[in-house]
Amino acid sequence: VSNTAAVNYKPEALRVRSLLLEYEKIEVIMLEGAGGVFEISKLDKMIFSKKLSGRFPTETEVRAMAKEV
């Protein structure tokens, strides 16, 4: 999980991180970014991008991504 250091994005990034950590097989690495970047990758393949979608993933989307691991 990559996220921006901007204060207004941090709560959302932490929300998604918390949801992902509910699953045992998932390792979450948060890296400070810039420009509103927030990405979720699986095996080095990006599976969600805030930059491309214009938003953070919903809880339903996060849970679906986590179950695919």
PDB file of N, CA and C in Angstrom:
ATOM      1  N   VAL A   1       0.857  -1.166   0.000  1.00  0.00           N
ATOM      2  CA  VAL A   1       0.000   0.000   0.000  1.00  0.00           C
ATOM      3  C   VAL A   1       0.895   1.218   0.000  1.00  0.00           C
ATOM      4  N   SER A   2       0.729   2.083  -0.939  1.00  0.00           N
ATOM      5  CA  SER A   2       1.469   3.333  -0.985  1.00  0.00           C
ATOM      6  C   SER A   2       0.489   4.460  -0.707  1.00  0.00           C
ATOM      7  N   ASN A   3       0.930   5.449   0.042  1.00  0.00           N
ATOM      8  CA  ASN A   3       0.027   6.562   0.339  1.00  0.00           C
ATOM      9  C   ASN A   3       0.782   7.868   0.375  1.00  0.00           C
ATOM     10  N   THR A   4       0.047   8.949   0.271  1.00  0.00           N
ATOM     11  CA  THR A   4       0.640  10.272   0.339  1.00  0.00           C
ATOM     12  C   THR A   4       0.801  10.702   1.787  1.00  0.00           C
ATOM     13  N   ALA A   5       1.741  11.581   2.034  1.00  0.00           N
ATOM     14  CA  ALA A   5       1.974  12.086   3.379  1.00  0.00           C
ATOM     15  C   ALA A   5       1.004  13.207   3.729  1.00  0.00           C
ATOM     16  N   ALA A   6       0.186  13.640   2.791  1.00  0.00           N
ATOM     17  CA  ALA A   6      -0.756  14.721   3.041  1.00  0.00           C
ATOM     18  C   ALA A   6      -1.682  14.338   4.189  1.00  0.00           C
ATOM     19  N   VAL A   7      -1.860  15.249   5.117  1.00  0.00           N
ATOM     20  CA  VAL A   7      -2.628  14.989   6.329  1.00  0.00           C
ATOM     21  C   VAL A   7      -4.052  14.538   6.019  1.00  0.00           C
ATOM     22  N   ASN A   8      -4.699  15.144   5.051  1.00  0.00           N
ATOM     23  CA  ASN A   8      -6.101  14.805   4.781  1.00  0.00           C
ATOM     24  C   ASN A   8      -6.287  13.404   4.191  1.00  0.00           C
ATOM     25  N   TYR A   9      -5.264  12.788   3.639  1.00  0.00           N
ATOM     26  CA  TYR A   9      -5.370  11.433   3.100  1.00  0.00           C
ATOM     27  C   TYR A   9      -5.020  10.363   4.117  1.00  0.00           C
ATOM     28  N   LYS A  10      -4.277  10.727   5.141  1.00  0.00           N
ATOM     29  CA  LYS A  10      -3.783   9.727   6.087  1.00  0.00           C
ATOM     30  C   LYS A  10      -4.888   8.930   6.775  1.00  0.00           C
ATOM     31  N   PRO A  11      -5.970   9.555   7.253  1.00  0.00           N
ATOM     32  CA  PRO A  11      -7.022   8.755   7.887  1.00  0.00           C
ATOM     33  C   PRO A  11      -7.617   7.696   6.955  1.00  0.00           C
ATOM     34  N   GLU A  12      -7.802   8.034   5.691  1.00  0.00           N
ATOM     35  CA  GLU A  12      -8.344   7.065   4.733  1.00  0.00           C
ATOM     36  C   GLU A  12      -7.344   5.951   4.466  1.00  0.00           C
ATOM     37  N   ALA A  13      -6.078   6.310   4.334  1.00  0.00           N
ATOM     38  CA  ALA A  13      -5.035   5.300   4.115  1.00  0.00           C
ATOM     39  C   ALA A  13      -4.975   4.346   5.306  1.00  0.00           C
ATOM     40  N   LEU A  14      -5.071   4.873   6.509  1.00  0.00           N
ATOM     41  CA  LEU A  14      -5.043   4.031   7.705  1.00  0.00           C
ATOM     42  C   LEU A  14      -6.300   3.161   7.819  1.00  0.00           C
ATOM     43  N   ARG A  15      -7.431   3.675   7.353  1.00  0.00           N
ATOM     44  CA  ARG A  15      -8.674   2.890   7.351  1.00  0.00           C
ATOM     45  C   ARG A  15      -8.514   1.661   6.464  1.00  0.00           C
ATOM     46  N   VAL A  16      -7.990   1.867   5.268  1.00  0.00           N
ATOM     47  CA  VAL A  16      -7.806   0.752   4.336  1.00  0.00           C
ATOM     48  C   VAL A  16      -6.763  -0.219   4.880  1.00  0.00           C
ATOM     49  N   ARG A  17      -5.694   0.308   5.451  1.00  0.00           N
ATOM     50  CA  ARG A  17      -4.660  -0.541   6.055  1.00  0.00           C
ATOM     51  C   ARG A  17      -5.267  -1.426   7.135  1.00  0.00           C
ATOM     52  N   SER A  18      -6.097  -0.845   7.980  1.00  0.00           N
ATOM     53  CA  SER A  18      -6.742  -1.587   9.055  1.00  0.00           C
ATOM     54  C   SER A  18      -7.609  -2.725   8.514  1.00  0.00           C
ATOM     55  N   LEU A  19      -8.341  -2.451   7.459  1.00  0.00           N
ATOM     56  CA  LEU A  19      -9.179  -3.487   6.839  1.00  0.00           C
ATOM     57  C   LEU A  19      -8.318  -4.617   6.279  1.00  0.00           C
ATOM     58  N   LEU A  20      -7.228  -4.273   5.625  1.00  0.00           N
ATOM     59  CA  LEU A  20      -6.353  -5.286   5.047  1.00  0.00           C
ATOM     60  C   LEU A  20      -5.688  -6.148   6.117  1.00  0.00           C
ATOM     61  N   LEU A  21      -5.355  -5.538   7.243  1.00  0.00           N
ATOM     62  CA  LEU A  21      -4.678  -6.277   8.311  1.00  0.00           C
ATOM     63  C   LEU A  21      -5.583  -7.296   9.003  1.00  0.00           C
ATOM     64  N   GLU A  22      -6.872  -7.252   8.733  1.00  0.00           N
ATOM     65  CA  GLU A  22      -7.787  -8.245   9.295  1.00  0.00           C
ATOM     66  C   GLU A  22      -7.562  -9.624   8.682  1.00  0.00           C
ATOM     67  N   TYR A  23      -6.831  -9.674   7.586  1.00  0.00           N
ATOM     68  CA  TYR A  23      -6.588 -10.936   6.883  1.00  0.00           C
ATOM     69  C   TYR A  23      -5.159 -11.396   7.160  1.00  0.00           C
ATOM     70  N   GLU A  24      -5.003 -12.632   7.600  1.00  0.00           N
ATOM     71  CA  GLU A  24      -3.716 -13.162   8.040  1.00  0.00           C
ATOM     72  C   GLU A  24      -2.643 -13.206   6.956  1.00  0.00           C
ATOM     73  N   LYS A  25      -3.007 -13.454   5.740  1.00  0.00           N
ATOM     74  CA  LYS A  25      -2.033 -13.655   4.677  1.00  0.00           C
ATOM     75  C   LYS A  25      -1.540 -12.362   4.039  1.00  0.00           C
ATOM     76  N   ILE A  26      -1.980 -11.242   4.547  1.00  0.00           N
ATOM     77  CA  ILE A  26      -1.654  -9.970   3.913  1.00  0.00           C
ATOM     78  C   ILE A  26      -0.603  -9.216   4.713  1.00  0.00           C
ATOM     79  N   GLU A  27       0.425  -8.773   4.011  1.00  0.00           N
ATOM     80  CA  GLU A  27       1.451  -7.911   4.591  1.00  0.00           C
ATOM     81  C   GLU A  27       1.202  -6.507   4.055  1.00  0.00           C
ATOM     82  N   VAL A  28       1.135  -5.541   4.939  1.00  0.00           N
ATOM     83  CA  VAL A  28       0.880  -4.167   4.532  1.00  0.00           C
ATOM     84  C   VAL A  28       2.136  -3.342   4.774  1.00  0.00           C
ATOM     85  N   ILE A  29       2.606  -2.704   3.717  1.00  0.00           N
ATOM     86  CA  ILE A  29       3.752  -1.814   3.808  1.00  0.00           C
ATOM     87  C   ILE A  29       3.278  -0.445   3.345  1.00  0.00           C
ATOM     88  N   MET A  30       3.365   0.530   4.229  1.00  0.00           N
ATOM     89  CA  MET A  30       2.943   1.877   3.863  1.00  0.00           C
ATOM     90  C   MET A  30       4.186   2.700   3.561  1.00  0.00           C
ATOM     91  N   LEU A  31       4.180   3.337   2.415  1.00  0.00           N
ATOM     92  CA  LEU A  31       5.266   4.193   1.982  1.00  0.00           C
ATOM     93  C   LEU A  31       4.723   5.591   1.754  1.00  0.00           C
ATOM     94  N   GLU A  32       5.442   6.575   2.258  1.00  0.00           N
ATOM     95  CA  GLU A  32       4.990   7.942   2.022  1.00  0.00           C
ATOM     96  C   GLU A  32       5.191   8.278   0.558  1.00  0.00           C
ATOM     97  N   GLY A  33       4.197   8.913  -0.004  1.00  0.00           N
ATOM     98  CA  GLY A  33       4.252   9.307  -1.402  1.00  0.00           C
ATOM     99  C   GLY A  33       3.948  10.782  -1.539  1.00  0.00           C
ATOM    100  N   ALA A  34       3.604  11.183  -2.737  1.00  0.00           N
ATOM    101  CA  ALA A  34       3.289  12.586  -2.997  1.00  0.00           C
ATOM    102  C   ALA A  34       2.197  12.658  -4.059  1.00  0.00           C
ATOM    103  N   GLY A  35       1.503  13.749  -4.088  1.00  0.00           N
ATOM    104  CA  GLY A  35       0.523  13.987  -5.135  1.00  0.00           C
ATOM    105  C   GLY A  35      -0.747  13.172  -5.024  1.00  0.00           C
ATOM    106  N   GLY A  36      -1.104  12.739  -3.821  1.00  0.00           N
ATOM    107  CA  GLY A  36      -2.341  12.002  -3.646  1.00  0.00           C
ATOM    108  C   GLY A  36      -2.265  10.539  -4.058  1.00  0.00           C
ATOM    109  N   VAL A  37      -1.064   9.992  -4.141  1.00  0.00           N
ATOM    110  CA  VAL A  37      -0.888   8.602  -4.555  1.00  0.00           C
ATOM    111  C   VAL A  37      -1.368   7.652  -3.459  1.00  0.00           C
ATOM    112  N   PHE A  38      -2.153   6.671  -3.848  1.00  0.00           N
ATOM    113  CA  PHE A  38      -2.565   5.590  -2.953  1.00  0.00           C
ATOM    114  C   PHE A  38      -2.798   4.390  -3.836  1.00  0.00           C
ATOM    115  N   GLU A  39      -1.976   3.369  -3.653  1.00  0.00           N
ATOM    116  CA  GLU A  39      -2.064   2.191  -4.495  1.00  0.00           C
ATOM    117  C   GLU A  39      -2.042   0.930  -3.653  1.00  0.00           C
ATOM    118  N   ILE A  40      -2.714  -0.094  -4.136  1.00  0.00           N
ATOM    119  CA  ILE A  40      -2.650  -1.414  -3.528  1.00  0.00           C
ATOM    120  C   ILE A  40      -2.113  -2.341  -4.605  1.00  0.00           C
ATOM    121  N   SER A  41      -1.046  -3.057  -4.249  1.00  0.00           N
ATOM    122  CA  SER A  41      -0.418  -3.978  -5.183  1.00  0.00           C
ATOM    123  C   SER A  41      -0.449  -5.389  -4.641  1.00  0.00           C
ATOM    124  N   LYS A  42      -0.491  -6.334  -5.557  1.00  0.00           N
ATOM    125  CA  LYS A  42      -0.453  -7.753  -5.214  1.00  0.00           C
ATOM    126  C   LYS A  42       0.579  -8.397  -6.128  1.00  0.00           C
ATOM    127  N   LEU A  43       1.601  -9.001  -5.517  1.00  0.00           N
ATOM    128  CA  LEU A  43       2.675  -9.630  -6.294  1.00  0.00           C
ATOM    129  C   LEU A  43       3.221  -8.671  -7.347  1.00  0.00           C
ATOM    130  N   ASP A  44       3.506  -7.456  -6.914  1.00  0.00           N
ATOM    131  CA  ASP A  44       4.076  -6.398  -7.760  1.00  0.00           C
ATOM    132  C   ASP A  44       3.156  -5.929  -8.885  1.00  0.00           C
ATOM    133  N   LYS A  45       1.884  -6.293  -8.827  1.00  0.00           N
ATOM    134  CA  LYS A  45       0.918  -5.818  -9.815  1.00  0.00           C
ATOM    135  C   LYS A  45      -0.088  -4.913  -9.113  1.00  0.00           C
ATOM    136  N   MET A  46      -0.258  -3.695  -9.623  1.00  0.00           N
ATOM    137  CA  MET A  46      -1.191  -2.758  -9.016  1.00  0.00           C
ATOM    138  C   MET A  46      -2.619  -3.252  -9.243  1.00  0.00           C
ATOM    139  N   ILE A  47      -3.379  -3.364  -8.141  1.00  0.00           N
ATOM    140  CA  ILE A  47      -4.774  -3.797  -8.265  1.00  0.00           C
ATOM    141  C   ILE A  47      -5.753  -2.687  -7.898  1.00  0.00           C
ATOM    142  N   PHE A  48      -5.240  -1.586  -7.343  1.00  0.00           N
ATOM    143  CA  PHE A  48      -6.093  -0.421  -7.087  1.00  0.00           C
ATOM    144  C   PHE A  48      -5.220   0.822  -7.107  1.00  0.00           C
ATOM    145  N   SER A  49      -5.717   1.878  -7.713  1.00  0.00           N
ATOM    146  CA  SER A  49      -5.013   3.153  -7.750  1.00  0.00           C
ATOM    147  C   SER A  49      -5.990   4.295  -7.512  1.00  0.00           C
ATOM    148  N   LYS A  50      -5.730   5.067  -6.467  1.00  0.00           N
ATOM    149  CA  LYS A  50      -6.548   6.250  -6.201  1.00  0.00           C
ATOM    150  C   LYS A  50      -6.344   7.277  -7.308  1.00  0.00           C
ATOM    151  N   LYS A  51      -5.126   7.347  -7.824  1.00  0.00           N
ATOM    152  CA  LYS A  51      -4.838   8.305  -8.888  1.00  0.00           C
ATOM    153  C   LYS A  51      -5.687   8.014 -10.129  1.00  0.00           C
ATOM    154  N   LEU A  52      -5.841   6.740 -10.460  1.00  0.00           N
ATOM    155  CA  LEU A  52      -6.644   6.372 -11.629  1.00  0.00           C
ATOM    156  C   LEU A  52      -8.145   6.438 -11.357  1.00  0.00           C
ATOM    157  N   SER A  53      -8.551   6.049 -10.139  1.00  0.00           N
ATOM    158  CA  SER A  53      -9.989   6.010  -9.824  1.00  0.00           C
ATOM    159  C   SER A  53     -10.519   7.327  -9.266  1.00  0.00           C
ATOM    160  N   GLY A  54      -9.618   8.149  -8.708  1.00  0.00           N
ATOM    161  CA  GLY A  54     -10.034   9.419  -8.122  1.00  0.00           C
ATOM    162  C   GLY A  54     -10.620   9.294  -6.729  1.00  0.00           C
ATOM    163  N   ARG A  55     -10.441   8.110  -6.100  1.00  0.00           N
ATOM    164  CA  ARG A  55     -11.019   7.891  -4.772  1.00  0.00           C
ATOM    165  C   ARG A  55     -10.288   6.746  -4.072  1.00  0.00           C
ATOM    166  N   PHE A  56     -10.562   6.616  -2.788  1.00  0.00           N
ATOM    167  CA  PHE A  56     -10.068   5.473  -2.025  1.00  0.00           C
ATOM    168  C   PHE A  56     -11.023   4.306  -2.232  1.00  0.00           C
ATOM    169  N   PRO A  57     -10.545   3.081  -2.047  1.00  0.00           N
ATOM    170  CA  PRO A  57     -11.439   1.936  -2.207  1.00  0.00           C
ATOM    171  C   PRO A  57     -12.471   1.875  -1.091  1.00  0.00           C
ATOM    172  N   THR A  58     -13.629   1.350  -1.407  1.00  0.00           N
ATOM    173  CA  THR A  58     -14.673   1.153  -0.400  1.00  0.00           C
ATOM    174  C   THR A  58     -14.314  -0.063   0.459  1.00  0.00           C
ATOM    175  N   GLU A  59     -14.986  -0.221   1.560  1.00  0.00           N
ATOM    176  CA  GLU A  59     -14.762  -1.379   2.422  1.00  0.00           C
ATOM    177  C   GLU A  59     -15.056  -2.668   1.658  1.00  0.00           C
ATOM    178  N   THR A  60     -16.097  -2.673   0.884  1.00  0.00           N
ATOM    179  CA  THR A  60     -16.463  -3.848   0.094  1.00  0.00           C
ATOM    180  C   THR A  60     -15.352  -4.204  -0.895  1.00  0.00           C
ATOM    181  N   GLU A  61     -14.800  -3.195  -1.558  1.00  0.00           N
ATOM    182  CA  GLU A  61     -13.711  -3.436  -2.510  1.00  0.00           C
ATOM    183  C   GLU A  61     -12.469  -3.978  -1.809  1.00  0.00           C
ATOM    184  N   VAL A  62     -12.139  -3.411  -0.647  1.00  0.00           N
ATOM    185  CA  VAL A  62     -10.955  -3.860   0.097  1.00  0.00           C
ATOM    186  C   VAL A  62     -11.139  -5.314   0.506  1.00  0.00           C
ATOM    187  N   ARG A  63     -12.291  -5.650   1.018  1.00  0.00           N
ATOM    188  CA  ARG A  63     -12.551  -7.029   1.453  1.00  0.00           C
ATOM    189  C   ARG A  63     -12.480  -8.007   0.267  1.00  0.00           C
ATOM    190  N   ALA A  64     -12.986  -7.597  -0.875  1.00  0.00           N
ATOM    191  CA  ALA A  64     -12.909  -8.448  -2.074  1.00  0.00           C
ATOM    192  C   ALA A  64     -11.457  -8.654  -2.501  1.00  0.00           C
ATOM    193  N   MET A  65     -10.653  -7.595  -2.474  1.00  0.00           N
ATOM    194  CA  MET A  65      -9.235  -7.697  -2.831  1.00  0.00           C
ATOM    195  C   MET A  65      -8.509  -8.623  -1.860  1.00  0.00           C
ATOM    196  N   ALA A  66      -8.808  -8.490  -0.582  1.00  0.00           N
ATOM    197  CA  ALA A  66      -8.138  -9.283   0.439  1.00  0.00           C
ATOM    198  C   ALA A  66      -8.473 -10.771   0.322  1.00  0.00           C
ATOM    199  N   LYS A  67      -9.690 -11.072  -0.062  1.00  0.00           N
ATOM    200  CA  LYS A  67     -10.104 -12.473  -0.188  1.00  0.00           C
ATOM    201  C   LYS A  67      -9.440 -13.164  -1.372  1.00  0.00           C
ATOM    202  N   GLU A  68      -8.965 -12.387  -2.329  1.00  0.00           N
ATOM    203  CA  GLU A  68      -8.306 -12.955  -3.505  1.00  0.00           C
ATOM    204  C   GLU A  68      -6.883 -13.409  -3.216  1.00  0.00           C
ATOM    205  N   VAL A  69      -6.363 -13.074  -2.068  1.00  0.00           N
ATOM    206  CA  VAL A  69      -4.962 -13.424  -1.737  1.00  0.00           C
ATOM    207  C   VAL A  69      -4.859 -14.902  -1.440  1.00  0.00           C
TER     208      VAL A  69
END
